Amino acid sequence: MAPLKIVLRDLRRMVRNPLRTALLFALPLMLAGIFALVFGGGSASEISIRVLVYDEDQGLVSRLLGGAGSSPDMDRRLDLVPVGAEGFDMMERGEASALVHIPAGFTQAYLDGEPAVIPIIKNPAERFLPQVVEEGGRIGAEVLSQGSRVFRTELAAIGGMTANSAFPSDLAVGSVASGVNHKLESLERWVFPPVINLETVTVKPEITDEGEGNGSTILGYFLPGLSMMGILFLAQSATRDILHDRESGLVRHLLTAPVSPADYIVGKCLSVLVISTLGFFLLVAFGIAAGVDWGPTSTVVALVLTASLAVAGALVLVSSLVGTERQADALSTIVIMVWCLIGGAFVPVSQFPDFLRPLAKTTPVFWAVDGFQKAMQQGADIAAVSTNLLVLGGVGVIFLVLGAAALRRRMAGGLI
Amino acid sequence: MITIEGLQKHYGEIKAVDGIDLEIQDGEIFGLLGPNGAGKTTTISMISGVLRPDSGRITFDGLNIWVEPKKVKRNLGVVPQEIAVYEDLTAKDNLDFWGSLHGLRGPGLKTAVHSALERVGLQDRAKDRVKTFSGGMKRRLNLCMGLLHRPKYLLLDEPTVGIDPQARLAILDIVREVAVAGTTVLYTTHYMEEAQELCDRIAIIDHGQILTIGTLEALTRQSGESEVLKVVGSFDETAANQRLSGLPGLRLIRVEEGTVLAGIDATGPGLLEILPQVLESGLSIDDVSIQKPNLQSVFISLTGRELRD
């Protein structure tokens, strides 16, 4: 029973120190909160780029461009807002990612084959979205430029038609249509069908009975990694107590009571495990409140338990290898940061260079993040993440046993 | 009864405890007096079952603490030298936890906590976190944790270090009360006055060995001196040895440049005859102080050093 009393005492200490406890959760919650605020709780596919369109030209080409931007597919990605000159002020206020300015006379210049410029004003406060608009604009300009070269004669004819107020004759229209058709036919070999067919397939494993997870949110993508980092730091704080107890004489005092060294070690290991697990569930709850779907409950619970076991074991082992609180802090911080960096807590492992990818699998962070993402994105059941669970649980048990043995040896040697 | 036989603990080449034998009778306050580094804490750590001895045997009423630790520890209260309390918990939380480890629960635990806090005068601060306590209050709480379960044996390791005289007196009073109630007390200290005031019997320890054991009276009588002289002046060691060593009834305990400690033999000519001879010895003397025999003089006569050295 003594180990349980030690666990209860440690939990009571957390309750008696609400500020300290809150600070322990502050880092992962703060990071997750920032992600939630930046990206919202919605799906990644719902991210839309707000672009102001100042169409001073109001000509044929500019209307065609506007129409292309409001196609059903583009409509999901782009929020095109027609504006006047006030658009510049709106950009000053940072109300959109970019402003596309189609100057007066643009259509005519295009039809006449004269150089034309479309200024794009980017929001300096944003990093990626204006870049997307610029690249999109570059592609559009390239298409228009090539079209201008290929259909030069026809475009000039259309320019002549629009210059006159009268309706063009059927013959003139037919001549343009025939010219366009002829050129398209001559280009057919290269353009229709394309020389290379690119087929993109997203591999989708079996869907479980509990349904497909819809956790493809930006917050959901980062939350497992951030949670692992948070729990590692939480466990670091909990294991720091072992060293504090040792340095302050509390362990020696405790051993004068009917408490064996094994009781103490089991109690402290349990404490770290319970605190890590509670912390993890708190972060899961935070994610749910922010709209993240973690996936099937049973999978998430199993992953939380085994990931907490791995984290607790690792930090107990670290604390058993060093002599002082300061050494433990230094060593465990290095371990945590390296694991998070190479385990894919911040950057997807798929983005790593080839030589680094195998290393990711040596960290519990990788197996936890991978498991959570399978649950979130594919609705994976326990069987589907069984490798992750086995690795995390196995590593946790091995680390805990090694850590407890090292602590026991230190106590026997009078080092505690 | 606490029985200690042949207790030894070495750290490499250093003999921290070198063959200690003690018998502490039921209900007595037994003092272990010695300078810092004498081996008191190592001894009490082994007796309390925290530090395993290299050799030797420690029994409480016949039960070996290293063979049946939990049985013995149920009746054992220990007050360590460090203030070993959780500062982020309240005084009551600390005692609740400590009491639960000793098997107290429910109303029994509540009553024990209340009466222990009352005994050390902390009942008004029961719900305050320990980090808000003064040093003396923390010491009293430390003591309280040792007393909570009304142990049959109480081991105190320098429990008054670093506190004000008033708090020290309060702690000594509590220890006396506990002993009167029948608890066997082992009290380590390097304060001679505490040992003199408190202890029924005293063992003087130095370099991990017991130099002598007895009551205060027996120890002072054992030294065989009626007074101890401390002579301070401007002289060197050789001159002091030459001038004073031959004086009848005077035993030189320690001689060094500018200071001489010497005992007046209880069976010799006596202070009134010896003192003038000392003053007229030709040494340049600035000050002479005379002490009645006490633990300090006993320690000096045994080791040639003062307790504070």
XYZ file of C-alpha atoms in Angstrom:
725
model
C 0.000 0.000 0.000
C 2.911 2.353 0.596
C 3.458 2.925 -3.161
C -0.150 4.054 -3.557
C 0.239 6.440 -0.633
C 3.274 7.916 -2.352
C 1.233 8.347 -5.546
C -1.592 10.039 -3.635
C 0.873 12.325 -1.895
C 2.394 13.364 -5.228
C -1.031 14.050 -6.694
C -1.917 16.060 -3.615
C 1.254 18.065 -4.103
C 0.103 18.885 -7.630
C -3.279 19.981 -6.309
C -1.645 22.114 -3.610
C 0.455 23.791 -6.297
C -2.080 24.823 -8.910
C 0.251 27.404 -10.391
C 3.162 24.973 -10.736
C 0.835 22.325 -12.157
C -0.649 24.805 -14.605
C 2.816 25.823 -15.722
C 3.667 22.215 -16.436
C 0.808 22.053 -18.906
C 1.412 25.554 -20.191
C 3.917 24.707 -22.914
C 1.960 22.057 -24.847
C -1.349 23.839 -24.279
C 0.134 27.146 -25.362
C 1.620 25.673 -28.518
C -1.567 23.775 -29.273
C -3.572 26.913 -28.515
C -1.481 28.951 -30.949
C -2.014 26.333 -33.642
C -5.727 26.299 -32.881
C -5.942 30.067 -33.128
C -3.914 30.241 -36.318
C -5.577 27.385 -38.159
C -8.833 26.974 -36.300
C -10.341 23.635 -35.463
C -11.663 22.956 -38.912
C -10.437 20.658 -41.617
C -7.292 21.484 -43.515
C -9.318 21.309 -46.725
C -11.397 24.213 -45.509
C -8.455 26.585 -45.527
C -9.283 29.331 -47.996
C -7.071 32.129 -49.295
C -8.714 35.528 -49.225
C -7.710 37.488 -52.314
C -8.920 40.977 -53.188
C -9.483 41.580 -56.919
C -9.364 45.178 -58.059
C -10.579 44.966 -61.648
C -10.034 48.400 -63.142
C -10.147 46.930 -66.643
C -13.602 45.340 -66.599
C -12.741 43.855 -69.993
C -13.226 40.444 -71.563
C -10.011 38.843 -70.312
C -10.347 40.175 -66.799
C -13.910 38.827 -66.593
C -12.695 35.449 -67.873
C -10.043 35.400 -65.158
C -12.640 36.283 -62.517
C -14.857 33.495 -63.801
C -12.039 30.955 -63.598
C -11.381 31.972 -60.000
C -14.968 31.386 -59.010
C -15.230 27.849 -60.396
C -16.618 25.344 -57.808
C -13.203 23.776 -57.223
C -11.355 27.079 -56.913
C -14.166 28.501 -54.803
C -13.202 26.128 -51.972
C -9.608 27.340 -52.037
C -9.970 30.952 -52.963
C -12.113 33.616 -51.421
C -12.107 36.183 -54.249
C -13.433 39.524 -53.067
C -14.132 42.150 -55.747
C -12.963 45.533 -54.504
C -12.349 49.021 -55.778
C -9.485 51.326 -54.939
C -10.326 50.809 -51.244
C -8.668 47.414 -51.657
C -5.288 49.063 -51.123
C -6.439 50.349 -47.725
C -7.769 46.892 -46.894
C -4.328 45.470 -47.633
C -2.775 48.076 -45.397
C -5.025 46.738 -42.656
C -3.999 43.185 -43.465
C -7.532 42.051 -44.351
C -6.465 39.622 -47.098
C -3.528 37.504 -48.171
C -3.069 39.399 -51.449
C -4.593 41.927 -53.809
C -4.633 41.311 -57.572
C -4.833 44.544 -59.515
C -6.011 44.248 -63.123
C -5.210 47.681 -64.539
C -7.399 49.591 -66.979
C -6.656 48.662 -70.592
C -5.328 45.224 -69.705
C -7.709 43.348 -72.029
C -7.016 45.628 -74.947
C -3.268 45.413 -74.456
C -3.535 41.616 -74.288
C -5.589 41.376 -77.422
C -3.211 43.739 -79.187
C -0.264 41.593 -78.182
C 1.326 44.356 -76.129
C 3.116 43.723 -72.858
C 0.773 43.974 -69.881
C 1.387 43.856 -66.148
C -0.835 42.475 -63.354
C 0.488 43.744 -59.995
C -0.027 41.427 -57.024
C 0.266 43.058 -53.623
C 1.122 40.572 -50.875
C 0.341 40.761 -47.170
C 3.750 40.924 -45.436
C 2.258 39.631 -42.185
C 1.535 36.263 -43.798
C 4.222 33.891 -44.974
C 2.737 31.088 -47.033
C -0.664 32.113 -48.373
C 0.499 35.191 -50.355
C 3.212 32.960 -51.811
C 0.482 30.609 -53.050
C -1.293 33.554 -54.720
C 1.946 34.737 -56.362
C 2.747 31.289 -57.729
C -0.828 30.929 -58.968
C -0.560 34.316 -60.655
C 2.716 33.301 -62.297
C 1.105 30.188 -63.774
C -1.877 32.233 -64.993
C 0.452 34.769 -66.627
C 2.358 31.976 -68.365
C -0.875 30.480 -69.738
C -2.030 33.878 -70.997
C 1.369 34.581 -72.557
C 1.467 31.256 -74.424
C -2.160 31.756 -75.510
C -1.263 35.193 -76.818
C 1.569 33.764 -78.898
C -0.374 30.829 -80.342
C -3.608 32.675 -81.053
C -2.034 35.982 -81.994
C -4.035 36.453 -85.260
C -7.334 35.440 -83.686
C -6.824 37.622 -80.652
C -6.001 40.586 -82.877
C -9.217 39.918 -84.797
C -11.204 39.747 -81.543
C -9.515 43.011 -80.486
C -10.683 44.589 -83.729
C -14.227 43.367 -83.121
C -14.416 44.752 -79.606
C -13.060 48.100 -80.760
C -16.095 48.586 -82.960
C -19.387 49.349 -81.344
C -21.289 47.353 -83.982
C -21.812 43.602 -83.720
C -19.186 41.688 -85.716
C -20.328 39.962 -88.868
C -20.946 36.191 -88.889
C -18.124 35.830 -91.368
C -15.643 37.561 -89.048
C -16.719 35.425 -86.095
C -16.588 32.307 -88.216
C -13.137 33.188 -89.429
C -11.846 33.564 -85.860
C -13.555 30.319 -84.795
C -12.119 28.498 -87.784
C -8.636 29.819 -87.042
C -8.829 28.786 -83.408
C -10.167 25.370 -84.359
C -7.437 24.843 -86.912
C -4.700 25.693 -84.417
C -6.234 23.495 -81.757
C -6.361 20.615 -84.203
C -2.706 21.133 -85.054
C -1.881 21.180 -81.363
C -4.007 18.139 -80.551
C -1.118 15.728 -80.746
C 0.577 17.492 -77.892
C -2.286 18.908 -75.904
C -5.157 16.413 -76.177
C -4.502 14.052 -74.593
C -1.482 15.187 -72.644
C 1.728 13.336 -73.278
C 1.989 12.283 -69.662
C -0.912 11.221 -67.523
C -0.374 11.856 -63.847
C -2.549 9.759 -61.614
C -2.573 10.536 -57.917
C -3.795 7.814 -55.600
C -4.197 8.198 -51.860
C -3.755 4.863 -50.164
C -6.602 4.321 -47.758
C -6.553 1.258 -45.500
C -9.637 -0.474 -44.268
C -12.102 1.622 -42.385
C -12.987 0.306 -38.962
C -16.414 -0.200 -37.477
C -15.935 2.903 -35.407
C -15.905 4.920 -38.560
C -13.423 7.055 -40.371
C -11.575 9.603 -38.372
C -11.802 13.097 -39.734
C -8.825 14.346 -37.883
C -7.212 15.905 -40.955
C -7.052 19.279 -39.279
C -3.884 21.288 -38.963
C -4.258 21.330 -35.181
C -4.988 17.615 -35.234
C -1.883 17.060 -37.300
C 0.412 18.753 -34.819
C -1.360 17.953 -31.544
C -0.054 14.376 -31.083
C 3.540 15.553 -31.452
C 3.000 18.549 -29.212
C 1.240 16.352 -26.679
C 4.167 13.938 -26.614
C 6.529 16.819 -26.032
C 4.285 18.175 -23.277
C 4.056 14.815 -21.555
C 7.794 14.332 -21.765
C 8.282 17.650 -19.990
C 5.575 16.763 -17.467
C 7.288 13.450 -16.739
C 10.599 15.288 -16.495
C 9.120 17.434 -13.749
C 7.658 14.415 -11.964
C 10.933 12.494 -12.060
C 12.793 15.584 -10.878
C 11.045 14.920 -7.557
C 12.996 11.688 -7.203
C 16.226 13.652 -7.286
C 14.838 16.436 -5.147
C 13.734 13.884 -2.557
C 17.161 12.347 -2.705
C 19.057 15.633 -2.337
C 16.816 17.046 0.386
C 16.980 13.952 2.597
C 13.290 13.118 2.099
C 14.105 9.651 0.777
C 16.268 8.858 3.787
C 13.499 10.067 6.074
C 10.891 8.062 4.194
C 12.945 4.901 4.583
C 12.836 5.266 8.371
C 9.086 4.582 8.126
C 7.805 1.079 7.325
C 8.593 1.700 3.665
C 11.087 -0.403 1.753
C 13.285 0.965 -1.030
C 11.211 -1.116 -3.441
C 8.010 0.519 -2.121
C 9.501 3.932 -2.709
C 10.735 3.141 -6.211
C 7.459 1.525 -7.260
C 5.558 4.462 -5.764
C 7.610 7.044 -7.606
C 7.437 5.144 -10.905
C 3.671 4.848 -10.493
C 3.479 8.545 -9.674
C 5.300 9.510 -12.844
C 3.103 7.143 -14.837
C -0.157 8.399 -13.324
C 0.815 12.054 -13.729
C 1.890 11.501 -17.341
C -1.292 9.616 -18.148
C -3.557 12.214 -16.543
C -1.650 14.924 -18.362
C -2.033 13.133 -21.664
C -5.770 12.700 -21.204
C -6.024 16.393 -20.371
C -4.322 17.270 -23.656
C -6.605 14.877 -25.518
C -9.580 16.615 -23.910
C -8.139 19.962 -24.948
C -7.864 18.738 -28.512
C -11.471 17.530 -28.484
C -12.616 20.898 -27.154
C -10.720 22.555 -30.028
C -12.524 20.371 -32.551
C -9.918 17.658 -33.086
C -11.228 14.169 -33.742
C -8.619 11.842 -32.279
C -10.171 8.757 -33.803
C -11.585 5.600 -32.214
C -11.747 5.957 -28.434
C -10.303 2.538 -27.664
C -7.284 3.209 -29.896
C -6.690 6.614 -28.367
C -6.929 5.266 -24.798
C -4.522 2.434 -25.611
C -2.076 4.827 -27.256
C -2.268 7.288 -24.354
C -1.596 4.534 -21.821
C 1.323 2.979 -23.681
C 2.834 6.333 -24.692
C 2.635 7.497 -21.056
C 4.297 4.244 -19.984
C 7.128 4.797 -22.459
C 7.560 8.412 -21.393
C 7.492 7.580 -17.670
C 9.954 4.733 -18.146
C 12.358 6.848 -20.167
C 12.405 9.708 -17.666
C 12.731 7.396 -14.646
C 15.684 5.758 -16.372
C 17.311 9.127 -17.051
C 16.855 10.223 -13.435
C 18.369 6.979 -12.201
C 21.537 7.513 -14.217
C 22.509 10.913 -12.858
C 23.525 12.226 -9.484
C 21.856 15.603 -9.190
C 18.711 17.457 -10.163
C 20.733 19.737 -12.421
C 22.332 16.840 -14.290
C 18.924 15.236 -14.709
C 17.468 18.443 -16.110
C 20.255 18.792 -18.632
C 20.237 15.172 -19.762
C 16.469 14.781 -19.909
C 16.020 18.048 -21.819
C 18.497 16.835 -24.446
C 16.693 13.490 -24.680
C 13.285 15.172 -24.980
C 14.334 17.654 -27.650
C 16.223 15.086 -29.729
C 13.334 12.635 -29.543
C 10.819 15.317 -30.502
C 12.940 16.587 -33.379
C 13.833 13.259 -34.913
C 10.617 11.545 -33.840
C 8.449 13.811 -35.963
C 6.784 15.839 -33.239
C 7.235 19.076 -35.168
C 8.018 18.085 -38.759
C 6.535 15.038 -40.505
C 9.049 12.218 -40.784
C 8.229 12.003 -44.520
C 9.925 15.380 -44.919
C 13.155 14.138 -43.339
C 16.237 13.366 -45.430
C 16.601 9.664 -46.197
C 19.387 9.058 -43.698
C 17.310 10.463 -40.841
C 14.098 8.534 -41.384
C 15.258 5.216 -39.888
C 16.441 7.106 -36.808
C 12.923 8.390 -36.184
C 11.800 4.850 -35.455
C 14.217 4.610 -32.565
C 12.163 7.117 -30.582
C 8.907 6.537 -28.694
C 7.758 9.902 -30.042
C 7.640 8.498 -33.576
C 5.577 5.456 -32.575
C 3.147 7.547 -30.571
C 2.692 10.262 -33.200
C 2.398 7.657 -35.942
C -0.230 5.758 -33.970
C -2.282 8.854 -33.207
C -2.169 9.985 -36.818
C -3.340 6.595 -38.005
C -6.225 6.826 -35.553
C -7.040 10.371 -36.590
C -6.682 10.103 -40.329
C -7.657 6.517 -40.989
C -9.798 5.686 -37.978
C -7.345 2.892 -37.135
C -8.503 0.393 -34.534
C -6.282 -1.193 -31.881
C -5.227 -3.997 -34.219
C -4.130 -1.492 -36.835
C -1.798 0.245 -34.354
C -0.737 -2.920 -32.552
C 2.904 -2.459 -33.602
C 2.883 1.053 -32.173
C 1.307 -0.193 -28.934
C 3.774 -3.060 -28.632
C 6.778 -0.837 -29.211
C 5.581 1.858 -26.800
C 4.506 -0.619 -24.108
C 7.629 -2.734 -24.493
C 9.959 0.234 -24.391
C 8.093 1.611 -21.384
C 8.349 -1.626 -19.409
C 12.026 -2.096 -20.279
C 12.914 1.487 -19.372
C 10.938 1.307 -16.109
C 12.556 -1.954 -15.070
C 16.036 -0.662 -15.908
C 15.368 2.664 -14.160
C 13.943 0.996 -11.067
C 16.899 -1.391 -10.917
C 19.359 1.489 -11.206
C 17.550 3.433 -8.472
C 17.524 0.329 -6.275
C 21.260 -0.088 -6.788
C 21.865 3.542 -5.883
C 19.804 3.191 -2.733
C 21.613 0.020 -1.739
C 24.893 1.793 -2.284
C 23.857 4.596 0.009
C 23.726 7.098 -2.864
C 20.124 7.941 -2.024
C 16.077 -1.999 24.704
C 18.212 -0.999 21.758
C 21.338 -3.127 21.394
C 24.156 -2.294 19.030
C 27.064 -4.675 18.611
C 30.230 -4.273 16.562
C 28.765 -1.675 14.220
C 31.073 -0.743 11.354
C 30.789 1.370 8.237
C 33.635 2.243 5.908
C 33.660 4.554 2.907
C 36.705 3.361 1.034
C 39.651 3.940 3.316
C 37.644 6.130 5.688
C 36.270 4.410 8.780
C 33.092 6.402 9.414
C 31.984 4.061 12.196
C 34.565 1.783 13.669
C 33.163 -0.913 15.940
C 30.480 0.687 18.080
C 28.805 -1.218 20.921
C 25.904 0.353 22.817
C 23.008 -0.685 25.009
C 20.215 1.826 25.421
C 17.774 1.002 28.192
C 14.005 1.371 27.899
C 12.772 4.845 28.773
C 16.161 6.512 28.960
C 17.445 9.484 27.009
C 20.762 8.416 25.624
C 23.031 11.070 24.155
C 25.592 10.528 21.438
C 27.921 13.497 21.730
C 30.692 14.308 19.317
C 32.072 16.944 17.001
C 30.937 17.285 13.422
C 32.221 14.375 11.370
C 32.596 12.105 14.394
C 30.248 9.488 12.911
C 26.997 10.363 14.705
C 24.801 10.649 11.616
C 26.268 7.524 10.019
C 25.594 5.639 13.256
C 22.003 6.846 13.560
C 21.391 6.169 9.837
C 22.404 2.555 10.379
C 20.368 2.265 13.567
C 17.290 3.660 11.809
C 17.579 1.154 8.970
C 18.479 3.566 6.194
C 22.164 2.795 5.766
C 23.280 -0.803 5.754
C 26.274 -1.420 8.024
C 29.344 -3.254 6.760
C 29.156 -5.379 9.855
C 27.506 -5.433 13.241
C 24.068 -6.060 14.644
C 21.287 -3.678 15.674
C 18.287 -4.995 17.584
C 15.226 -3.405 19.090
C 13.873 -5.664 21.844
C 15.636 -8.513 20.082
C 14.339 -7.709 16.579
C 17.091 -7.003 14.077
C 16.144 -3.919 12.072
C 17.960 -5.210 9.013
C 16.194 -8.566 9.202
C 12.674 -7.415 10.082
C 12.694 -3.759 9.069
C 8.957 -3.152 8.793
C 8.222 -4.709 12.204
C 10.844 -2.571 13.899
C 10.041 0.622 12.002
C 6.413 0.544 13.105
C 7.687 1.331 16.610
C 10.412 3.675 15.483
C 10.294 7.445 15.160
C 13.180 9.245 13.494
C 13.859 12.969 13.404
C 16.583 13.555 10.817
C 19.105 16.335 10.823
C 17.706 17.708 7.543
C 14.277 19.254 7.598
C 12.671 16.426 5.666
C 9.172 17.733 5.041
C 7.289 18.542 1.843
C 7.289 22.308 1.740
C 4.554 22.556 -0.854
C 2.145 20.589 1.328
C 0.454 21.877 4.472
C 1.607 20.761 7.907
C -1.503 18.597 8.152
C -0.904 17.057 4.699
C 2.629 16.115 5.739
C 1.408 14.507 8.937
C -1.511 12.754 7.218
C 0.916 11.202 4.752
C 3.420 10.264 7.422
C 0.736 8.828 9.702
C -0.710 6.775 6.851
C 2.717 5.258 6.224
C 2.702 4.130 9.851
C -0.689 2.515 9.440
C -2.790 5.259 11.009
C -6.102 6.002 9.361
C -9.528 7.494 9.931
C -10.303 9.005 13.326
C -7.085 7.569 14.807
C -5.004 9.476 12.268
C -7.033 12.632 12.779
C -6.583 12.494 16.558
C -2.864 11.726 16.257
C -2.304 14.630 13.872
C -4.257 17.011 16.074
C -2.469 16.053 19.284
C 0.974 16.032 17.616
C 0.431 19.520 16.210
C -0.816 20.673 19.603
C 2.206 19.184 21.322
C 4.624 21.204 19.167
C 2.441 24.319 19.167
C 1.581 24.292 15.462
C -2.152 23.622 15.687
C -2.958 27.116 14.386
C -0.784 26.599 11.324
C -2.058 23.128 10.434
C -3.513 24.210 7.109
C -0.657 26.467 6.071
C 1.890 25.313 3.573
C 5.221 24.507 5.176
C 7.093 26.855 2.864
C 5.545 29.739 4.841
C 7.003 28.444 8.133
C 10.057 29.816 9.937
C 13.085 27.575 10.444
C 12.073 26.839 14.035
C 8.528 25.912 13.020
C 9.853 23.559 10.345
C 12.094 21.929 12.947
C 9.094 21.454 15.239
C 7.115 19.910 12.388
C 10.092 17.654 11.651
C 9.957 16.537 15.278
C 6.189 16.174 15.074
C 6.532 13.669 12.226
C 8.784 11.529 14.390
C 6.328 11.595 17.289
C 3.062 11.252 15.372
C 2.606 7.505 15.755
C 3.750 7.517 19.416
C 6.822 5.376 18.752
C 8.456 3.218 21.368
C 11.873 4.349 20.178
C 12.730 7.851 19.092
C 15.983 8.630 17.277
C 16.870 12.313 16.937
C 19.820 13.425 14.834
C 20.868 16.920 15.880
C 17.288 18.172 15.901
C 18.148 21.666 17.098
C 20.738 22.647 14.498
C 20.269 26.149 13.180
C 17.374 27.308 15.300
C 16.922 30.046 17.884
C 17.354 29.352 21.626
C 13.622 29.537 22.322
C 12.755 26.925 19.695
C 15.628 24.794 20.986
C 14.256 24.882 24.523
C 10.798 23.973 23.204
C 12.221 20.942 21.403
C 14.204 19.814 24.443
C 11.039 20.096 26.598
C 9.120 17.933 24.132
C 11.870 15.301 24.141
C 11.777 15.216 27.952
C 7.976 14.808 27.937
C 8.209 11.968 25.432
C 10.813 10.190 27.551
C 8.729 10.617 30.684
C 5.872 8.921 28.790
C 8.136 5.880 28.326
C 9.756 6.389 24.950
C 13.405 5.365 24.591
C 15.339 8.258 23.103
C 18.643 8.264 21.249
C 19.763 11.854 20.830
C 22.820 12.881 18.821
C 24.289 16.331 19.225
C 27.488 18.276 19.118
C 26.115 20.744 21.673
C 27.607 19.816 25.028
C 24.988 21.823 26.945
C 22.127 19.889 25.342
C 23.666 16.565 26.250
C 24.298 17.739 29.807
C 20.780 19.068 30.296
C 18.856 16.329 28.581
C 20.552 12.984 28.657
C 20.484 10.289 31.339
C 23.572 8.719 29.851
C 26.030 9.991 27.307
C 28.429 8.331 24.894
C 31.225 10.466 23.528
C 32.081 9.584 19.948
C 35.014 10.676 17.848
C 36.493 9.282 14.624
C 33.760 6.660 14.541
C 34.624 5.207 17.933
C 32.943 5.472 21.321
C 35.484 7.028 23.682
C 33.473 6.684 26.841
C 29.939 6.085 28.104
C 28.295 7.040 31.362
C 26.151 9.504 33.253
C 27.265 13.108 33.353
C 28.515 12.660 36.921
C 30.402 9.505 36.125
C 32.038 11.022 33.077
C 33.217 14.126 34.868
C 34.444 12.046 37.798
C 36.145 9.704 35.390
C 38.281 12.510 34.063
C 39.885 12.730 37.506
C 40.108 16.491 37.416
C 38.573 19.054 39.708
C 39.031 21.987 37.332
C 40.325 22.742 33.894
C 42.616 25.738 33.323
C 42.822 27.582 30.058
C 45.889 29.819 29.882
C 46.196 32.351 27.071
C 49.261 34.533 26.469
C 52.321 35.323 24.351
C 54.432 32.210 24.518
C 55.484 29.394 22.305
C 54.754 25.710 22.666
C 58.251 24.757 23.814
C 58.384 27.390 26.541
C 54.966 26.399 27.840
C 55.914 22.731 27.960
C 59.170 23.512 29.772
C 57.624 25.798 32.378
C 54.392 23.954 33.149
C 54.973 20.266 32.604
C 56.740 19.710 35.874
C 54.151 21.335 38.129
C 52.664 18.774 40.545
C 48.903 18.178 40.226
C 48.739 19.790 36.788
C 48.137 17.639 33.704
C 48.766 19.316 30.368
C 45.975 18.392 27.976
C 46.878 20.544 25.033
C 49.772 22.906 24.475
C 50.153 25.134 21.470
C 51.483 28.582 20.735
C 49.620 31.086 22.926
C 47.235 28.560 24.543
C 47.516 25.864 27.176
C 44.728 23.611 28.412
C 45.505 21.791 31.619
C 43.562 19.745 34.152
C 43.907 20.144 37.929
C 44.225 16.690 39.462
C 41.409 16.093 41.958
C 43.801 14.244 44.258
C 46.663 16.742 43.987
C 47.517 19.995 45.766
C 44.498 21.808 44.366
C 43.819 24.964 42.370
C 44.816 27.453 45.083
C 48.343 26.077 45.185
C 48.789 25.433 41.493
C 47.406 28.691 40.085
C 50.110 30.963 41.610
C 52.790 28.617 40.278
C 51.301 28.896 36.824
C 51.148 32.678 37.003
C 54.755 32.842 38.268
C 56.064 30.331 35.726
C 57.672 33.059 33.658
C 55.288 32.733 30.755
C 53.793 35.957 29.452
C 50.159 35.313 30.413
C 47.274 37.533 29.363
C 44.315 35.540 30.645
C 43.498 32.491 32.740
C 40.040 30.926 32.833
C 38.927 28.165 35.176
C 36.158 25.688 34.304
C 34.479 23.090 36.450
C 34.733 19.688 34.798
C 32.043 19.185 32.213
C 31.600 17.254 28.999
C 33.788 19.753 27.243
C 36.648 19.087 29.631
C 35.973 15.370 29.478
C 36.134 15.532 25.704
C 39.282 17.613 25.879
C 40.926 15.252 28.296
C 40.009 12.311 26.063
C 40.925 13.791 22.711
C 43.060 16.842 23.387
C 40.583 18.817 21.299
C 37.578 20.931 22.033
C 34.173 19.794 20.805
C 33.850 22.655 18.370
C 37.193 21.832 16.650
